[in-house]
Coordinates of C-alpha atoms and ligand atoms in Angstrom, one line a residue:
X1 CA 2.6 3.8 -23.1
X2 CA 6.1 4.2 -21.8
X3 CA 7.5 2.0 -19.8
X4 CA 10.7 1.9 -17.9
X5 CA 12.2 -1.0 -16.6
X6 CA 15.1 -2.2 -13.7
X7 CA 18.1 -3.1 -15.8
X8 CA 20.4 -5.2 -14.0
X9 CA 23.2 -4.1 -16.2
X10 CA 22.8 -0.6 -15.2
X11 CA 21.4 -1.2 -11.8
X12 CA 18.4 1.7 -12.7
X13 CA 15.5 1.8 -14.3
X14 CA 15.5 2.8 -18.3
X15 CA 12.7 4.0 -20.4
X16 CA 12.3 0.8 -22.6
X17 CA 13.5 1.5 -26.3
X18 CA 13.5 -1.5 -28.6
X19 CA 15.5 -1.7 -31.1
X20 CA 13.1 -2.4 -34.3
X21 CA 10.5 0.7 -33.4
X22 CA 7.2 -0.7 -32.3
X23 CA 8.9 -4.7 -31.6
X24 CA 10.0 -6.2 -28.9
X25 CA 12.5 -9.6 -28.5
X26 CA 12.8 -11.4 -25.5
X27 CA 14.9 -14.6 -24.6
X28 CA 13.5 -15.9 -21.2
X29 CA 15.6 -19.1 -19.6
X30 CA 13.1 -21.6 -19.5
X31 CA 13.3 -25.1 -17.1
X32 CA 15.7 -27.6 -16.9
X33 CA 13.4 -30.8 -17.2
X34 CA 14.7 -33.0 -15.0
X35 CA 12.0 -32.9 -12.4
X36 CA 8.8 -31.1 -11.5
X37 CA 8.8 -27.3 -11.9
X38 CA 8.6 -25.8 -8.1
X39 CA 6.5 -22.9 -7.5
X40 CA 9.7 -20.7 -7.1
X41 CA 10.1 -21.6 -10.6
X42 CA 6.5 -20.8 -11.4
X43 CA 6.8 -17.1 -10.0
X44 CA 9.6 -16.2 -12.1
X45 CA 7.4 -17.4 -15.3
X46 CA 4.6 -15.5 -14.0
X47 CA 6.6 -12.4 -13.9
X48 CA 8.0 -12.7 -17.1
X49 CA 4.5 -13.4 -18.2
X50 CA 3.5 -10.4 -17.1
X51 CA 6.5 -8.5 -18.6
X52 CA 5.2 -9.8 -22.1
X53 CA 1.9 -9.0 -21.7
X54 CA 3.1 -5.3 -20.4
X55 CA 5.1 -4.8 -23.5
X56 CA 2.0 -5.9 -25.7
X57 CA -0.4 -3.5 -23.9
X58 CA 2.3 -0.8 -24.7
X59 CA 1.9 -1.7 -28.6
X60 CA 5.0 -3.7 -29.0
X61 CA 4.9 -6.5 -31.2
X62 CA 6.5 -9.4 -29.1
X63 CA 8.7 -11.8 -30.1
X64 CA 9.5 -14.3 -27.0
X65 CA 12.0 -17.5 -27.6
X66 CA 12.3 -19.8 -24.7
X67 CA 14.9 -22.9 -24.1
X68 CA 14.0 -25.9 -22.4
X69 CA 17.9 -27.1 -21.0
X70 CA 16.9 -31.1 -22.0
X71 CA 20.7 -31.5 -21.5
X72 CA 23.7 -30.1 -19.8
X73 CA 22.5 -28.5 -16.9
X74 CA 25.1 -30.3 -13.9
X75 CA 24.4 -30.1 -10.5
X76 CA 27.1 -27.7 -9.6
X77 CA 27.6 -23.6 -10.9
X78 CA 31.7 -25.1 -10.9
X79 CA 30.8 -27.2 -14.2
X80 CA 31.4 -30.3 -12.0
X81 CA 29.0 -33.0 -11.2
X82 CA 26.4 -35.0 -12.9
X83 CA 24.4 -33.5 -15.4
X84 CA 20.5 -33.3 -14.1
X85 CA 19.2 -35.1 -16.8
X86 CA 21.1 -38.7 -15.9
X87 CA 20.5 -37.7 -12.3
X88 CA 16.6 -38.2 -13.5
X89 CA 16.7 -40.8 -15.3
X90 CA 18.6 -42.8 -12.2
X91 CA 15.8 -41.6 -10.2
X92 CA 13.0 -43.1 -11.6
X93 CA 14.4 -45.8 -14.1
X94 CA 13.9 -44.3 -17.4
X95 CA 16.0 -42.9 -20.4
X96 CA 17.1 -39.3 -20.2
X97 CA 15.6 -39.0 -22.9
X98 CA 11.8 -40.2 -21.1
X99 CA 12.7 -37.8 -18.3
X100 CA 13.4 -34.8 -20.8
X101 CA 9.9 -36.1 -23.0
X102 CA 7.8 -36.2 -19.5
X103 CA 8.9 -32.9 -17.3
X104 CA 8.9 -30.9 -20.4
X105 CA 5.3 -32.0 -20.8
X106 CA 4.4 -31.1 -17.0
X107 CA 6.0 -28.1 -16.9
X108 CA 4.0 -27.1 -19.9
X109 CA 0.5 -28.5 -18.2
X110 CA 1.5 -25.6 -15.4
X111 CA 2.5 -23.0 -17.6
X112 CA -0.5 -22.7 -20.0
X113 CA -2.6 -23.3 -16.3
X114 CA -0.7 -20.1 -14.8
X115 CA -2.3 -18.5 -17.9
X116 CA 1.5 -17.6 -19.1
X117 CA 1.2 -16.7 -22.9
X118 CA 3.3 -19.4 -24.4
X119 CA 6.5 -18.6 -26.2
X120 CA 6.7 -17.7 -30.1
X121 CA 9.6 -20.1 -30.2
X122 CA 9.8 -22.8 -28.2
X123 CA 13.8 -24.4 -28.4
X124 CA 15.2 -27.5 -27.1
X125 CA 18.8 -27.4 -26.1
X126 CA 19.1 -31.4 -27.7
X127 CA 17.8 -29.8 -30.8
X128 CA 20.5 -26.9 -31.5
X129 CA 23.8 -28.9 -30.5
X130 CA 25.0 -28.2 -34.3
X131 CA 24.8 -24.2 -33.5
X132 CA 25.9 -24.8 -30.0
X133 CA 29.5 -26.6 -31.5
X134 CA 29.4 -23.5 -34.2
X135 CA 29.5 -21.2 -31.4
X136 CA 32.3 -22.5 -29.4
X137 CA 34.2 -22.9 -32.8
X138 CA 33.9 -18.8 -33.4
X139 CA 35.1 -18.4 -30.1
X140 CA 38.3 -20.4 -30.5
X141 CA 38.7 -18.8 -33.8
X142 CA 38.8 -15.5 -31.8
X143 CA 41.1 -17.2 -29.2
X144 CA 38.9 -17.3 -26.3
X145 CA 38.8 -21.1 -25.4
X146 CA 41.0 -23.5 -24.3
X147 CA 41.1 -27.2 -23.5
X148 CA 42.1 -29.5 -20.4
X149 CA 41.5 -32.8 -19.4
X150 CA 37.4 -32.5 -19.1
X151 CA 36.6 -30.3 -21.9
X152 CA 36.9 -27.4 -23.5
X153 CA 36.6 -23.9 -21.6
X154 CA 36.2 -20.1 -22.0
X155 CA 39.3 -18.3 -20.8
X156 CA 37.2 -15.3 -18.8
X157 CA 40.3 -13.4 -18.6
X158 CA 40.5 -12.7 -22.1
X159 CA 37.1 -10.8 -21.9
X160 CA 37.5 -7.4 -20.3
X161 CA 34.4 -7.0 -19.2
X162 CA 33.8 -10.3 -17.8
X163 CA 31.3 -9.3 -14.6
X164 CA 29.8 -6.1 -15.9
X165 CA 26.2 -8.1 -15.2
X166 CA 27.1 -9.2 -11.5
X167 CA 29.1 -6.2 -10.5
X168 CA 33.2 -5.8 -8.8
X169 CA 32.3 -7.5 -5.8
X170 CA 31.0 -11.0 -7.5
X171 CA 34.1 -11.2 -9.9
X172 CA 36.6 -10.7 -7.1
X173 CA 34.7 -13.2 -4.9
X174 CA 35.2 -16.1 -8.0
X175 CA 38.6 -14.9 -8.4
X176 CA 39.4 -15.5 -4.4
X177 CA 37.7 -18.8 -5.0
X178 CA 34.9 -18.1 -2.5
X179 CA 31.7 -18.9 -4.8
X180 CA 32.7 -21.6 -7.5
X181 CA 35.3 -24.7 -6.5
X182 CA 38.4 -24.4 -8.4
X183 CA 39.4 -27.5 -11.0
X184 CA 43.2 -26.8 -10.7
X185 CA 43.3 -27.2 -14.7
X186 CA 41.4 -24.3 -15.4
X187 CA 43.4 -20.9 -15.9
X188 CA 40.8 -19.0 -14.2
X189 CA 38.6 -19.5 -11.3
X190 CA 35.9 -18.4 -13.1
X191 CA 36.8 -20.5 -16.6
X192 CA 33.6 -22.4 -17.7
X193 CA 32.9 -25.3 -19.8
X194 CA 31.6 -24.5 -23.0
X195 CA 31.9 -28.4 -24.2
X196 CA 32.4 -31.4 -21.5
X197 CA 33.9 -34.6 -22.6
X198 CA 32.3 -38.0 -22.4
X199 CA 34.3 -39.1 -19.3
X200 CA 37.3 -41.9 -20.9
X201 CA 35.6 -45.3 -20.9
X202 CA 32.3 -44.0 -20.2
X203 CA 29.1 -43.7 -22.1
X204 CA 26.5 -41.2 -21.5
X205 CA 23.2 -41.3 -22.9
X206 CA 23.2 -37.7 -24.3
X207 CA 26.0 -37.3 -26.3
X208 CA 27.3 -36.1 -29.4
X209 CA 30.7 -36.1 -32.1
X210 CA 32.1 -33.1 -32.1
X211 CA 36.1 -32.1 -33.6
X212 CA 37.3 -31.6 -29.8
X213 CA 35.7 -35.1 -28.8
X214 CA 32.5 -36.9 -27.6
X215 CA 30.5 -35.1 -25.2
X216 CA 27.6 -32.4 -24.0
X217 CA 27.3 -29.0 -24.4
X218 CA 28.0 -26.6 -21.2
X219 CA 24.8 -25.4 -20.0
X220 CA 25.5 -21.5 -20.5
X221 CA 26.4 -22.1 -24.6
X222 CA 22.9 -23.2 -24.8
X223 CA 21.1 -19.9 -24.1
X224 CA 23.6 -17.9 -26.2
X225 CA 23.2 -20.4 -29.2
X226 CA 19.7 -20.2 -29.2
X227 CA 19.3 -16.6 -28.2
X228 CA 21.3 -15.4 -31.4
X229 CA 19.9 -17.5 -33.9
X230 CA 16.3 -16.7 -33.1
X231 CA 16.7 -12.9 -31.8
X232 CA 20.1 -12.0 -33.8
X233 CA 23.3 -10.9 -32.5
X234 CA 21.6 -8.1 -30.2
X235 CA 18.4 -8.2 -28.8
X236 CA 16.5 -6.2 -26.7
X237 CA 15.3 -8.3 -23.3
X238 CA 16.5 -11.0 -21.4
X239 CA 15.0 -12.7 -18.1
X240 CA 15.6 -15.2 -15.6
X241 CA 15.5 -15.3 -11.7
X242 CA 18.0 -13.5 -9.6
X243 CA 20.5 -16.6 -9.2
X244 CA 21.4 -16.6 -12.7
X245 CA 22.6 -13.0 -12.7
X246 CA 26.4 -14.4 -11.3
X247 CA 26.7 -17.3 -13.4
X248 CA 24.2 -18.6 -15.9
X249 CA 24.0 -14.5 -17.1
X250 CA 27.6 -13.2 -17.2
X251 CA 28.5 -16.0 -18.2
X252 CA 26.2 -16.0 -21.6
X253 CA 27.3 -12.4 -22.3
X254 CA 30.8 -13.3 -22.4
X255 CA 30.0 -16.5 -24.1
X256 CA 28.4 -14.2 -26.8
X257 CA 30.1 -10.9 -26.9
X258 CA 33.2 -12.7 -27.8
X259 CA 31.8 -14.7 -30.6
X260 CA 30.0 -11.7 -32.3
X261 CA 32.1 -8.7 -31.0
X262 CA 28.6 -7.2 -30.4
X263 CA 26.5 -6.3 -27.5
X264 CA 24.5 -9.1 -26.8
X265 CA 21.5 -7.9 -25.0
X266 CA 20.6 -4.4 -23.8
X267 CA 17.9 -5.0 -20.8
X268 CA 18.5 -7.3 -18.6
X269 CA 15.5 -8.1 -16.3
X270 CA 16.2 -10.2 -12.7
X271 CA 12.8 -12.0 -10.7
X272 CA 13.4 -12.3 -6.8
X273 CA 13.4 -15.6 -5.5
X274 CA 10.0 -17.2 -3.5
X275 CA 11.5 -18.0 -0.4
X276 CA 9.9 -20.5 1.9
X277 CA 9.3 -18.9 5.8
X278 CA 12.6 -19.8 7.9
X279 CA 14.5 -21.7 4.9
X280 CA 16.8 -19.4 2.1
X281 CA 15.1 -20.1 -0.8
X282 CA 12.6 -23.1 -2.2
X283 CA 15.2 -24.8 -4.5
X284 CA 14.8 -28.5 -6.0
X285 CA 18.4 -29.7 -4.6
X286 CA 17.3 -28.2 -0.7
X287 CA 14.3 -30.7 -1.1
X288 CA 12.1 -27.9 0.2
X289 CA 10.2 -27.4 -2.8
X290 CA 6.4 -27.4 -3.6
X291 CA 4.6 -28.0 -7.1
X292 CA 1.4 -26.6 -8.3
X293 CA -0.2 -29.6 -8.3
X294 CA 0.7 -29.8 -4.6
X295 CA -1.4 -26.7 -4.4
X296 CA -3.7 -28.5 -6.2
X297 CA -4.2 -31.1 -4.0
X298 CA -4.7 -28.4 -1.2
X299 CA -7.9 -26.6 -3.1
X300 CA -5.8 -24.0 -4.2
X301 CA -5.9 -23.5 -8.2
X302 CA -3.0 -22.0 -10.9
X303 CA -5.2 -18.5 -11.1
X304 CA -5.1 -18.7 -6.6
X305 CA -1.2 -18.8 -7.1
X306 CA -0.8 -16.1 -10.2
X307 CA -2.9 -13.7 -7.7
X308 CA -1.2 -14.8 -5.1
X309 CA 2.6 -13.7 -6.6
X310 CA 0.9 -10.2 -7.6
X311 CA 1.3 -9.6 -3.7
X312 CA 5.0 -8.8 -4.3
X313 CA 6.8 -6.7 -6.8
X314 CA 8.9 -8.5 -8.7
X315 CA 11.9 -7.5 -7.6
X316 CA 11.3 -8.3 -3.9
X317 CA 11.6 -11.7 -2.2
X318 CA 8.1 -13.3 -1.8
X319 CA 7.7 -15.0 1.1
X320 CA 5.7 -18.6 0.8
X321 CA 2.6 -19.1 3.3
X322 CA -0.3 -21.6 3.4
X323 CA -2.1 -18.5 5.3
X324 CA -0.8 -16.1 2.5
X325 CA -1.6 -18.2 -0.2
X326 CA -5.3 -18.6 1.5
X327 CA -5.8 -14.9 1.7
X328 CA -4.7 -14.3 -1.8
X329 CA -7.7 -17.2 -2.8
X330 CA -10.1 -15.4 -0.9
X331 CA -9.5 -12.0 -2.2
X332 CA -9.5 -13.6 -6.1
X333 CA -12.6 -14.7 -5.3
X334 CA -14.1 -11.7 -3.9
X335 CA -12.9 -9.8 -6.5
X336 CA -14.3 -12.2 -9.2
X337 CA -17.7 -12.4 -7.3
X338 CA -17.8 -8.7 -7.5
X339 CA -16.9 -8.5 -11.4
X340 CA -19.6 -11.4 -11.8
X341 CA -22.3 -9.3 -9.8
X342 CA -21.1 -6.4 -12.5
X343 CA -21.7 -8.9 -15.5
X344 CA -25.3 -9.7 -13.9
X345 CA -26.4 -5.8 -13.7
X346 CA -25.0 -5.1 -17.2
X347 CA -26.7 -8.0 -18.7
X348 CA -29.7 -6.9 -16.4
X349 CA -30.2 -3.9 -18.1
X350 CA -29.1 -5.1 -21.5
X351 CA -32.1 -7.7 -21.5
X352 CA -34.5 -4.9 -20.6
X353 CA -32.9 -2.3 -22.9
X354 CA -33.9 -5.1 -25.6
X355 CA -37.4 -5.9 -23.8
X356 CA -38.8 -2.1 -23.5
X357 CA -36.3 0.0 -25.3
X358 CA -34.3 1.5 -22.4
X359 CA -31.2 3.1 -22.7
X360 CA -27.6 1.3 -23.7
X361 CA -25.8 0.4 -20.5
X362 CA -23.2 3.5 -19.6
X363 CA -24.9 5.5 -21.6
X364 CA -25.8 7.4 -18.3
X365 CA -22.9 7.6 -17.4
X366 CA -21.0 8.3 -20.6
X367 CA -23.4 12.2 -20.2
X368 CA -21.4 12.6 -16.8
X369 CA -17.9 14.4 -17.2
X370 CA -17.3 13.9 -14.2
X371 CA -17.6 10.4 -14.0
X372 CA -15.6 10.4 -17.4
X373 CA -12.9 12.1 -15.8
X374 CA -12.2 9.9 -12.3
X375 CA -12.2 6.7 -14.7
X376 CA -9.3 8.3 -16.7
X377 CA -7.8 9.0 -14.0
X378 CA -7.7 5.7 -12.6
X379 CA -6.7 4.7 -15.6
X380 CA -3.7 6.8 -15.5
X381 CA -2.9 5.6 -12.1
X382 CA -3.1 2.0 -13.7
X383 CA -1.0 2.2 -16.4
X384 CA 2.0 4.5 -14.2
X385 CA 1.6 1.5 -12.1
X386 CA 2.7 -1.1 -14.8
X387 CA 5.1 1.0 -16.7
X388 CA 7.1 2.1 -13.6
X389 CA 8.5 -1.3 -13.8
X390 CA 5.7 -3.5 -13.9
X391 CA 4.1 -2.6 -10.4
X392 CA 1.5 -5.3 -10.5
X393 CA 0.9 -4.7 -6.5
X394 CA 0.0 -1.3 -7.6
X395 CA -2.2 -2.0 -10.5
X396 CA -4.4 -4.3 -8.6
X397 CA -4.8 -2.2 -5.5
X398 CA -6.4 0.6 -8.4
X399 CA -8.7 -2.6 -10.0
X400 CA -10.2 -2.4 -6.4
X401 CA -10.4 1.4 -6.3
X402 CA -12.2 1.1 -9.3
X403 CA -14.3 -1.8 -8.0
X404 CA -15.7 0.0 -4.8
X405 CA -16.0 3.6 -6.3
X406 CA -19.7 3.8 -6.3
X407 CA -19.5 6.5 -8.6
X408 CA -18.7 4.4 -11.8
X409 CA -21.6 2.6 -13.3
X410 CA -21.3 -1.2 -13.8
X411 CA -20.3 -1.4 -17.2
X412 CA -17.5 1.2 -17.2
X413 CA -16.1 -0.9 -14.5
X414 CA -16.4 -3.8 -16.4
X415 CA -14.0 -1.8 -19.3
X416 CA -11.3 -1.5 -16.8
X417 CA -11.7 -4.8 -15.8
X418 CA -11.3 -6.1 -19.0
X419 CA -9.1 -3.6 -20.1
X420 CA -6.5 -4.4 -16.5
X421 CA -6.9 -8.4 -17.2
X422 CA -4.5 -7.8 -20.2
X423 CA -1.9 -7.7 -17.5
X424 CA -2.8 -9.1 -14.9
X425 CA -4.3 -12.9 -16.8
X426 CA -6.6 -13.7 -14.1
X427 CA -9.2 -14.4 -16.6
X428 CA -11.2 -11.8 -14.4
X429 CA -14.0 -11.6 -17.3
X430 CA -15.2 -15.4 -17.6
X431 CA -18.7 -15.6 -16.7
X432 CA -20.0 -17.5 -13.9
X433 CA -19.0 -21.2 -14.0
X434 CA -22.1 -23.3 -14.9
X435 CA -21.5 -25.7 -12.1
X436 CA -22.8 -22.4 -9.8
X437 CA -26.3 -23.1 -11.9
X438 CA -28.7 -26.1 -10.6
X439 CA -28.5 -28.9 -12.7
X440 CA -31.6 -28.5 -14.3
X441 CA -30.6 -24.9 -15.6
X442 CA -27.6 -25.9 -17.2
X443 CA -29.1 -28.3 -19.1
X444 CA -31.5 -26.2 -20.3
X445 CA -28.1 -24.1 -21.4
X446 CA -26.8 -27.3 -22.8
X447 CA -30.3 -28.2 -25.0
X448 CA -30.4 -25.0 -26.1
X449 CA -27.0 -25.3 -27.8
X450 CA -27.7 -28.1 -29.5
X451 CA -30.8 -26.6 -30.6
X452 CA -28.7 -23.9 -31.6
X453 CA -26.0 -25.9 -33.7
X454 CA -29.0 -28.0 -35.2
X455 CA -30.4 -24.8 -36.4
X456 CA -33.6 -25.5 -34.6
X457 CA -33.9 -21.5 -33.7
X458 CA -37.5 -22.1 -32.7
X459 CA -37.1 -24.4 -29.9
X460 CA -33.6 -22.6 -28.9
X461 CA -36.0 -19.1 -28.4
X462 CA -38.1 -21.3 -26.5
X463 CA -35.5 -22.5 -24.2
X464 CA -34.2 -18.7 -24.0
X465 CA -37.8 -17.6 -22.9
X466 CA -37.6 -20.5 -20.6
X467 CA -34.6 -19.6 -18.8
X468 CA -35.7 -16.0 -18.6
X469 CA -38.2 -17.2 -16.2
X470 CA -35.9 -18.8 -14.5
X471 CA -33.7 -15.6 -13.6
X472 CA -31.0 -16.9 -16.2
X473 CA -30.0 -14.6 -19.3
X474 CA -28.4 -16.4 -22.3
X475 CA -26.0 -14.9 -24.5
X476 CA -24.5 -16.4 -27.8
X477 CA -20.9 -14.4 -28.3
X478 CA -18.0 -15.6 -30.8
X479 CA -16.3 -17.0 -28.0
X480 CA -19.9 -19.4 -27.4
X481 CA -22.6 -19.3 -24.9
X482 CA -22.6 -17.1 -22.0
X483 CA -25.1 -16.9 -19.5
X484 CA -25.8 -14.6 -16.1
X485 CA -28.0 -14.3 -13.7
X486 CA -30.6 -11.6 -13.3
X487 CA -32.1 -10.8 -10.0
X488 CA -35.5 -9.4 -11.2
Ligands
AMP1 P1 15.7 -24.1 -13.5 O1 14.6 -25.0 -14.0 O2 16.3 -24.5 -12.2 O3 16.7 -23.7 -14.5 O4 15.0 -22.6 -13.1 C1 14.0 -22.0 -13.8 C2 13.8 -20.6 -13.4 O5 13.4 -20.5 -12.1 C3 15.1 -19.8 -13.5 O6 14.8 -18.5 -14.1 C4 15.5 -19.6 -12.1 O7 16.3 -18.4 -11.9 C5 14.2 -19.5 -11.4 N1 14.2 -19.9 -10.0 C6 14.8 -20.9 -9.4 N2 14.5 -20.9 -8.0 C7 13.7 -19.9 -7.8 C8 13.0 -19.4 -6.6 N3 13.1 -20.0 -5.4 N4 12.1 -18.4 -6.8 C9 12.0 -17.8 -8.0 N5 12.6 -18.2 -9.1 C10 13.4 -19.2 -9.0
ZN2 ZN1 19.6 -19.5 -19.8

């Protein structure tokens, strides 16, 4: 499958060609762990989630590196401020080192609970400071740097094409000072810190020797560091949210196109933000921000919220509601209601198939060209959906086509469904969860495991047979024990 995605660098959408055939590299800027992930945050994982998962249905072979920023990060785009990290560890009365240990942890706990596929390389910024100081050192060998009283700093007007990510209008706008607060030191509004000094009589509790003096990294040196030792000098795909485009982004390809004298990334992908109804944006410094486990604590699970960003594409603002976020849990679970009344039918007639020698499930169907030709076809519509840049929107609205055409039989369905989930990572084929059964029937499931693992295949039969009267059919798979239920 083709697909063509929005580069921000070329404000258009490109047929996706990676640059080893049949691989794909992505760098993805991952959290600064100073606090709670917010769900904001959240939807730009999800999308990039998806954006993997997209690439692998296509047949790439995906390589994804992800940062954690453990150090660095300060509270202002103007390299001024505190760094979030001692901010945290203010807060609440621990090391920055705790703080970095414990958020990096949560933010993991949501990730994996979003279903997000987790990075091949995982890459703490406190880890890579000896590539970090390399970095900055190939850069003032090439003359790009220069230092003042706070650190040392990239000289923006020595690359060309300083901007080229954020357009004309955003590089005038630093240059009349409008967006980042001008330290009268620097030769450039737009000059960043590539290494901060400890401040004179100060000690911080990250920091490090380095031949221009004791201090941190800048936060944008981090992603280019670790971005070109683990995907090389040019790689093919690089994400964040839309706020980094100005800053974070042009700022790294400078950062790296000047070190290497190569182009440092060729797609470019932006996520729009989650905004909160009447506020700007949900941000972590505007206070306005809500967690997944304050979703949590509302009923609503990880899965409720991954559904619930699939009602926006990607590149549109998403606009946070408790009524939205309701709707989106009632339609996940219709939808997985109907997929578990499919199970149940194809199990159905699997059991009798085996009981009085019926016909194999689709196999009806499978005679009827017809039939065989509207599933293609909304198979076709699915995949246009997700390779005209990932329209998940568009993809699910087909999963319900599919769902309600009376025409396909229940296992076909089933196909798409599992066949669709590769995107979407709803999970949309687990079975019924065993708390739905009466306690009496799952621990007939339960006893006939452990039957099972004891090798005791005699009483395990018995307990099948058992639950068969029951209305409950058992099936062992690779993945373990599944059971559904059959309406006879
Ligand atoms: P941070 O942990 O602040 O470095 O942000 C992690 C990711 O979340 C970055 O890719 C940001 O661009 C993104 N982000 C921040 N705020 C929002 C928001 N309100 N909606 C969507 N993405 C966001
Ligand atoms: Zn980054």
């Amino acid at each position: 499958m083709e697909l063509y995605l929005y580069n921000t660098l070329s404000r258009s959408k490109e047929k996706f060609i990676g640059i080893k055939q049949g691989e794909a590299g992505i760098y993805t800027c991952g959290p600064t762990v100073y606090l709670y992930a917010h769900i904001g945050n959240l939807r730009t994982y999800v999308f990039e989630d998806v954006l993997k998962r997209a690439l692998t249905y296509s047949g790439y072979k995906v390589q994804h590196v992800m940062n954690v920023t453990d150090v660095g990060h300060l509270v202002s785009d103007s390299d001024e401020g505190e760094d979030k990290m001692e901010i945290g560890s203010r807060r609440e009365g621990k090391t920055a080192w705790e703080i970095a240990g414990f958020y990096t942890e949560a933010f993991f706990r949501d990730f994996k609970d979003l279903n997000c596929i987790m990075p091949d390389v995982l890459c703490k910024a406190t880890y890579h400071i000896k590539e970090m100081i390399k970095l900055i050192s190939a850069l003032e060998k090439n003359g790009m740097t220069y230092g003042i009283s706070d650190g040392i700093y990239f000289d923006v007007s020595k690359f060309p094409d300083y901007g080229k990510l954020a357009g004309k209008s955003h590089v005038e706008g630093i240059k009349a000072g409008a967006r980042v607060e001008h330290n009268p030191e620097k030769r450039n509004p737009a000059d960043f810190a590539l290494w901060k000094f400890t401040p004179a009589g100060q000690q911080r509790q990250m920091e490090w020797d380095s031949k221009w003096g004791r201090g941190f990294p800048g936060w944008h040196i981090e992603c280019s560091a670790m971005s070109l030792k683990y995907l090389g000098e040019t790689f093919d795909i690089h994400c964040g949210g839309v706020d980094h485009i100005a800053i974070h982004h042009t700022n790294e390809i400078a950062q790296s196109e000047a070190a290497t004298g190569r182009k440092f990334v060729n797609y470019w992908l932006h996520g729009e933000f989650l905004v909160m109804t009447g506020a700007d944006k949900m941000a972590k410094s505007a206070g306005n921000f809500i967690t997944l486990s304050a979703l949590n604590d509302r009923g609503y699970g990880a899965l409720d919220y991954r559904y619930f960003c699939f009602s926006a594409h990607y590149r549109k603002q998403l606009e946070f509601s408790w009524e939205a976020l309701a709707s989106s849990k009632q339609s996940l679970s219709t939808l997985r209601e109907n997929i578990w009344s499919l199970q149940d039918d194809a199990l159905k007639h699997g059991v009798r198939r085996n009981k009085a020698a019926l016909p194999a499930i689709g196999a009806a169907s499978a005679a009827s060209g017809q039939n065989m030709d509207k599933k293609s076809a909304h198979h076709e519509k699915f995949r246009q959906a997700v390779a005209d840049d990932l329209n998940v929107p568009q993809a699910l609205a087909v999963l319900w086509e599919v769902l309600r055409d009376k025409t396909i039989c229940p296992a076909e369905k089933l196909e798409f469904v599992k066949d669709s989930d590769r995107i979407f990572g709803l999970n949309l084929m687990s079975p019924r969860p065993l708390e739905e059964l009466p306690a009496e029937t799952a621990s007939l499931i339960d006893e006939r495991d452990r039957a099972r693992k004891n090798k005791d295949f005699k009483k395990a039969d018995e307990i099948r047979k058992e639950l068969l009267e029951k209305g409950v059919a058992v099936e062992d798979t690779p993945r373990g024990v599944r059971w559904k239920i059959i309406k006879n």
